[in-house]
Amino acid sequence: MKSVILFLVIASLCFSGCASQGAASAEEYFSLGMAYFELGKYAEAEKWLNRARSIDKTKTASEYNLGRIAYETGRFDDAVRHFDRVLARDKDNVLALKSAAYSRIKTGDLSGAETLYKRVLELEPDSVDQGYNYAMVLMAMDKPENAEEVLLKYKLTMADNKDTLLLLARTQKAQNKVEAVDTYSQWLAENNDTKVRYEYAQVLESGQFYARALEEYRTVVTALPQGRSFSDAALNDPTALERTAVRFIIARLLLVADSEKDDGIKELETAVTEGFTDTEKLTTLLDETGISAAHKDEIRRVIDGINKAKVEKEAADKAAAEKEAAEKAAAELEGVPNEPDASS
């Protein structure tokens, strides 16, 4: 269908050009450029839009769409320049403001994006989407209190906008606000995500709601398979949750919150059985004042066991490597023909 539209546009321009002895108008250049743009033929689109831009009547629209092409082709610095030129002619052009802000995010100019989004919201104060984008920039700039202030303006509409509600929860979590408990709870009442539930458990623990935190951590462990968490794509993601790491958190919480019982040690042993080997984290437990002396002795035993297993594995790996090297050398010698006797 788009090809048909382009054909009709070109045919129309050719007819018009013939009728006017080859003199195409700015509007015709612009139409042709946009037809190529819709087809994704960006190089051709740029050529015609640059012609249209040279004529004042279509300058702003052409400049804006050249910015869109630059953005779509990953030339974010060029996109910024095009959108800035539009804003130089029309400082309150909302489309250009939004596009310039988003392009600046791609270039890493968060301060510039912050300024532009602030202006967008002055012009469109009820735009939840732009409020969300502005808050995301503020969070990236480590300004959670400002991000929360922006998002709270849309409190009444958050029930219908899960992304905005979750971002609000994260701004509150970053500030260690107890309000994060209710916000995360509200989000999880309508949505389900293992990583978000883990964040919720962290908030509960921070607020000393230990029983509820344990419940949520256990739900996370149940949701995570052995090894890495969410999907095979997460295997190279250093932020991906691991089942054993969450088990360690449960063990730590049990050891601190209930030092009389052995549940924490049992959870710790389960974590180790499933593959937890981080002795540095285990060592930090020895400095916890809430953990009993008897349990600390058990933790030392676990650490010694992990270290012993590591040494044994290293020795086994070394022996296997030496055996493989020896077998390879022997195989190479068998393949070398005997040297002729010098006396013959």
Coordinates of C-alpha atoms in Angstrom, one line a residue:
M1 CA 0.0 0.0 0.0
K2 CA 2.8 2.4 0.9
S3 CA 4.5 1.6 -2.4
V4 CA 1.3 2.6 -4.2
I5 CA 1.1 5.8 -2.3
L6 CA 4.7 6.7 -3.2
F7 CA 4.0 5.9 -6.9
L8 CA 1.0 8.2 -6.8
V9 CA 3.0 11.0 -5.2
I10 CA 5.8 10.7 -7.7
A11 CA 3.4 10.5 -10.6
S12 CA 1.6 13.6 -9.3
L13 CA 4.8 15.5 -8.9
C14 CA 6.0 14.5 -12.3
F15 CA 2.7 15.7 -13.8
S16 CA 2.9 18.9 -11.8
G17 CA 6.5 19.4 -12.8
C18 CA 5.8 18.9 -16.5
A19 CA 2.9 21.3 -16.3
S20 CA 5.0 24.0 -14.7
Q21 CA 8.1 23.2 -16.9
G22 CA 10.1 21.4 -14.2
A23 CA 9.7 23.9 -11.3
A24 CA 8.6 21.8 -8.3
S25 CA 7.3 23.6 -5.2
A26 CA 8.5 23.2 -1.6
E27 CA 5.3 21.4 -0.8
E28 CA 6.0 18.9 -3.5
Y29 CA 9.5 18.3 -2.2
F30 CA 8.1 17.9 1.3
S31 CA 5.4 15.4 0.1
L32 CA 7.9 13.4 -1.8
G33 CA 10.3 13.3 1.2
M34 CA 7.5 12.2 3.5
A35 CA 6.4 9.5 1.1
Y36 CA 9.9 8.0 1.2
F37 CA 10.0 8.5 5.0
E38 CA 6.8 6.3 5.3
L39 CA 8.5 3.6 3.3
G40 CA 11.6 3.7 5.5
K41 CA 13.8 4.9 2.6
Y42 CA 15.5 7.5 4.8
A43 CA 18.3 8.5 2.5
E44 CA 15.9 9.4 -0.2
A45 CA 13.6 11.1 2.3
E46 CA 16.5 13.3 3.6
K47 CA 17.4 14.3 0.1
W48 CA 13.9 15.7 -0.7
L49 CA 13.3 17.1 2.8
N50 CA 16.6 19.0 2.6
R51 CA 15.4 20.6 -0.6
A52 CA 12.0 21.5 1.1
R53 CA 13.9 22.9 4.1
S54 CA 15.6 25.5 2.0
I55 CA 12.3 27.2 1.4
D56 CA 10.8 29.0 4.3
K57 CA 7.3 27.8 3.9
T58 CA 8.2 24.1 4.7
K59 CA 11.3 24.8 6.7
T60 CA 10.0 23.9 10.2
A61 CA 8.2 20.7 9.1
S62 CA 11.1 19.5 7.1
E63 CA 13.6 20.2 9.9
Y64 CA 11.4 18.3 12.3
N65 CA 11.1 15.3 10.1
L66 CA 14.9 15.3 9.3
G67 CA 15.3 15.1 13.1
R68 CA 13.0 12.0 13.1
I69 CA 15.1 10.4 10.4
A70 CA 18.3 11.1 12.2
Y71 CA 16.8 9.5 15.4
E72 CA 15.5 6.5 13.5
T73 CA 18.9 5.9 12.0
G74 CA 20.7 6.2 15.3
R75 CA 22.3 9.6 14.7
F76 CA 21.1 11.1 17.9
D77 CA 23.5 14.1 17.9
D78 CA 22.2 15.1 14.5
A79 CA 18.6 14.6 15.7
V80 CA 19.3 17.0 18.6
R81 CA 20.6 19.6 16.2
H82 CA 17.5 19.3 13.9
F83 CA 15.1 19.6 16.8
D84 CA 17.0 22.5 18.3
R85 CA 16.7 24.4 15.0
V86 CA 12.9 23.9 15.1
L87 CA 12.9 25.2 18.7
A88 CA 14.9 28.2 17.7
R89 CA 12.1 29.2 15.4
D90 CA 9.3 28.0 17.7
K91 CA 10.3 27.6 21.3
D92 CA 7.0 26.2 22.4
N93 CA 6.7 23.5 19.7
V94 CA 5.7 20.6 21.9
L95 CA 6.5 17.9 19.4
A96 CA 10.0 19.3 19.0
L97 CA 10.4 19.7 22.7
K98 CA 9.5 16.0 23.3
S99 CA 11.7 14.8 20.5
A100 CA 14.6 16.9 21.6
A101 CA 14.3 15.7 25.2
Y102 CA 14.2 12.1 24.1
S103 CA 17.1 12.5 21.7
R104 CA 19.2 14.1 24.5
I105 CA 18.5 11.0 26.7
K106 CA 20.1 8.9 23.9
T107 CA 23.2 11.2 23.8
G108 CA 23.5 11.1 27.6
D109 CA 22.6 14.8 28.1
L110 CA 20.2 14.2 31.0
S111 CA 20.5 17.8 32.2
G112 CA 19.3 19.0 28.9
A113 CA 16.5 16.5 28.8
E114 CA 15.4 17.5 32.3
T115 CA 15.1 21.2 31.2
L116 CA 13.1 20.3 28.1
Y117 CA 10.7 17.9 29.9
K118 CA 10.1 20.6 32.5
R119 CA 9.0 22.9 29.7
V120 CA 6.8 20.2 28.1
L121 CA 4.9 19.8 31.4
E122 CA 4.4 23.5 31.6
L123 CA 2.7 23.4 28.3
E124 CA 1.0 20.0 28.9
P125 CA 0.6 19.6 32.6
D126 CA -1.9 16.8 32.4
S127 CA 0.3 14.5 30.2
V128 CA 1.0 11.4 32.3
D129 CA 3.3 10.0 29.7
Q130 CA 5.6 13.1 29.7
G131 CA 5.4 13.2 33.4
Y132 CA 6.6 9.6 33.5
N133 CA 9.5 10.4 31.1
Y134 CA 10.5 13.4 33.1
A135 CA 10.5 11.4 36.3
M136 CA 12.6 8.7 34.6
V137 CA 15.2 11.3 33.7
L138 CA 15.2 12.6 37.3
M139 CA 15.7 9.1 38.6
A140 CA 18.6 8.6 36.3
M141 CA 20.1 11.8 37.7
D142 CA 19.7 10.4 41.2
K143 CA 16.9 12.8 42.1
P144 CA 14.3 10.5 43.5
E145 CA 12.6 13.1 45.6
N146 CA 12.0 15.3 42.6
A147 CA 10.8 12.4 40.6
E148 CA 8.3 11.5 43.3
E149 CA 7.1 15.1 43.4
V150 CA 6.4 15.0 39.6
L151 CA 4.6 11.6 39.7
L152 CA 2.4 12.5 42.7
K153 CA 0.7 15.0 40.4
Y154 CA -0.8 12.0 38.6
K155 CA -1.8 10.1 41.7
L156 CA -5.5 9.9 40.7
T157 CA -4.7 8.2 37.3
M158 CA -2.0 5.8 38.5
A159 CA -4.4 2.9 39.1
D160 CA -4.7 2.7 35.3
N161 CA -1.0 3.3 34.6
K162 CA 1.1 0.5 36.0
D163 CA 4.4 1.9 34.8
T164 CA 3.9 5.2 36.5
L165 CA 2.8 3.5 39.7
L166 CA 5.9 1.2 39.7
L167 CA 8.2 4.2 39.1
L168 CA 6.6 6.0 42.0
A169 CA 7.3 3.0 44.2
R170 CA 10.9 3.0 43.1
T171 CA 11.3 6.7 43.8
Q172 CA 10.0 6.1 47.4
K173 CA 12.2 3.0 47.8
A174 CA 15.3 5.1 46.8
Q175 CA 14.4 7.5 49.6
N176 CA 13.8 4.7 52.1
K177 CA 10.2 5.9 52.6
V178 CA 7.8 3.7 54.3
E179 CA 5.1 4.8 51.8
A180 CA 6.9 2.5 49.3
V181 CA 5.4 -0.5 51.1
D182 CA 1.8 0.5 50.1
T183 CA 2.8 1.6 46.6
Y184 CA 4.5 -1.7 45.8
S185 CA 1.6 -3.6 47.4
Q186 CA -0.9 -1.7 45.2
W187 CA 1.2 -2.5 42.1
L188 CA 1.5 -6.2 43.0
A189 CA -2.2 -6.4 43.6
E190 CA -2.8 -6.1 39.9
N191 CA 0.5 -7.2 38.4
N192 CA 3.0 -10.0 38.9
D193 CA 6.8 -9.7 38.4
T194 CA 9.4 -11.6 40.3
K195 CA 12.0 -8.8 40.3
V196 CA 9.4 -6.2 41.5
R197 CA 8.3 -8.7 44.3
Y198 CA 12.0 -8.9 45.3
E199 CA 12.1 -5.1 45.5
Y200 CA 9.0 -5.2 47.6
A201 CA 10.6 -7.7 50.0
Q202 CA 13.6 -5.4 50.3
V203 CA 11.3 -2.5 51.2
L204 CA 9.5 -4.6 53.8
E205 CA 12.8 -5.7 55.4
S206 CA 14.0 -2.1 55.5
G207 CA 10.8 -1.1 57.3
Q208 CA 11.3 -4.0 59.7
F209 CA 8.2 -5.9 58.6
Y210 CA 10.3 -9.1 58.8
A211 CA 7.5 -11.7 58.7
R212 CA 6.0 -10.2 55.5
A213 CA 9.5 -9.7 54.0
L214 CA 10.3 -13.4 54.6
E215 CA 7.0 -14.4 53.0
E216 CA 7.8 -12.3 49.9
Y217 CA 11.4 -13.6 49.6
R218 CA 10.1 -17.2 49.8
T219 CA 7.7 -16.4 47.0
V220 CA 10.6 -15.1 44.9
V221 CA 12.7 -18.3 45.6
T222 CA 9.7 -20.4 44.5
A223 CA 9.4 -18.4 41.3
L224 CA 13.1 -18.7 40.4
P225 CA 14.5 -21.9 38.8
Q226 CA 17.9 -23.3 39.8
G227 CA 20.7 -21.1 38.7
R228 CA 20.0 -17.8 37.0
S229 CA 16.6 -16.3 37.2
F230 CA 14.1 -14.9 34.7
S231 CA 15.1 -16.4 31.4
D232 CA 18.0 -17.7 29.4
A233 CA 18.5 -14.1 28.1
A234 CA 19.4 -13.1 31.7
L235 CA 22.4 -15.4 31.9
N236 CA 24.8 -12.5 31.1
D237 CA 22.9 -9.9 33.1
P238 CA 24.8 -9.1 36.3
T239 CA 21.7 -7.7 37.9
A240 CA 19.6 -10.8 37.4
L241 CA 18.4 -12.5 40.5
E242 CA 19.8 -15.9 41.6
R243 CA 17.8 -18.3 43.6
T244 CA 20.7 -19.1 45.9
A245 CA 21.4 -15.4 46.6
V246 CA 17.8 -14.9 47.7
R247 CA 18.1 -18.0 49.9
F248 CA 21.1 -16.4 51.5
I249 CA 19.0 -13.3 52.2
I250 CA 16.3 -15.4 53.8
A251 CA 18.9 -17.1 55.9
R252 CA 20.4 -13.8 57.1
L253 CA 17.0 -12.5 58.0
L254 CA 16.1 -15.6 59.9
L255 CA 19.5 -15.6 61.8
V256 CA 19.1 -11.9 62.8
A257 CA 15.3 -11.9 63.5
D258 CA 15.1 -15.2 65.3
S259 CA 18.4 -16.1 66.9
E260 CA 16.9 -18.9 69.1
K261 CA 15.9 -21.2 66.2
D262 CA 18.1 -23.0 63.7
D263 CA 15.9 -22.2 60.7
G264 CA 18.5 -19.6 59.4
I265 CA 21.3 -22.2 59.5
K266 CA 19.2 -24.7 57.7
E267 CA 18.3 -22.2 55.0
L268 CA 22.0 -21.3 54.7
E269 CA 22.9 -24.9 54.2
T270 CA 20.2 -25.3 51.5
A271 CA 21.7 -22.3 49.7
V272 CA 25.1 -23.8 49.8
T273 CA 23.8 -27.2 48.6
E274 CA 22.1 -25.4 45.6
G275 CA 25.4 -23.6 44.7
F276 CA 25.9 -20.6 46.9
T277 CA 29.7 -20.0 47.4
D278 CA 30.0 -16.3 48.2
T279 CA 32.2 -16.6 51.3
E280 CA 32.6 -12.8 51.5
K281 CA 28.9 -12.4 52.2
L282 CA 29.0 -15.2 54.7
T283 CA 31.8 -13.5 56.5
T284 CA 29.8 -10.3 56.9
L285 CA 27.3 -12.3 59.0
L286 CA 30.0 -12.8 61.6
D287 CA 29.8 -9.0 62.3
E288 CA 26.0 -9.1 62.8
T289 CA 25.3 -8.4 66.5
G290 CA 21.9 -10.1 66.4
I291 CA 23.3 -13.5 65.4
S292 CA 24.1 -15.8 68.3
A293 CA 27.6 -17.1 69.0
A294 CA 26.5 -20.7 68.3
H295 CA 25.1 -19.8 64.9
K296 CA 28.3 -17.9 64.1
D297 CA 30.3 -21.1 64.8
E298 CA 28.0 -22.9 62.3
I299 CA 28.6 -20.1 59.8
R300 CA 32.3 -20.5 60.2
R301 CA 31.8 -24.3 59.6
V302 CA 29.9 -23.5 56.4
I303 CA 32.7 -21.1 55.2
D304 CA 35.3 -23.7 55.9
G305 CA 33.3 -26.3 53.9
I306 CA 33.0 -24.0 50.9
N307 CA 36.7 -23.1 51.0
K308 CA 37.7 -26.8 51.3
A309 CA 35.4 -27.7 48.3
K310 CA 37.0 -24.9 46.3
V311 CA 40.5 -26.2 47.0
E312 CA 39.5 -29.7 46.1
K313 CA 37.9 -28.6 42.9
E314 CA 41.0 -26.5 41.9
A315 CA 43.2 -29.6 42.6
A316 CA 40.8 -31.8 40.5
D317 CA 40.7 -29.3 37.6
K318 CA 44.5 -29.1 37.7
A319 CA 45.0 -32.8 37.7
A320 CA 42.5 -33.2 34.8
A321 CA 44.3 -30.5 32.8
E322 CA 47.7 -32.1 33.4
K323 CA 46.3 -35.5 32.4
E324 CA 44.8 -34.0 29.2
A325 CA 48.1 -32.3 28.4
A326 CA 50.0 -35.6 28.9
E327 CA 47.6 -37.6 26.8
K328 CA 47.8 -35.0 24.0
A329 CA 51.7 -35.0 24.1
A330 CA 51.7 -38.8 24.0
A331 CA 49.3 -38.8 21.0
E332 CA 51.6 -36.3 19.2
L333 CA 54.7 -38.5 19.9
E334 CA 52.9 -41.6 18.5
G335 CA 52.3 -39.7 15.3
V336 CA 56.0 -38.7 14.8
P337 CA 57.9 -41.2 12.5
N338 CA 61.1 -42.7 14.0
E339 CA 64.4 -41.0 13.1
P340 CA 66.6 -43.1 10.7
D341 CA 69.6 -44.9 12.3
A342 CA 72.8 -42.9 11.6
S343 CA 74.9 -46.0 11.1
S344 CA 72.7 -47.4 8.2

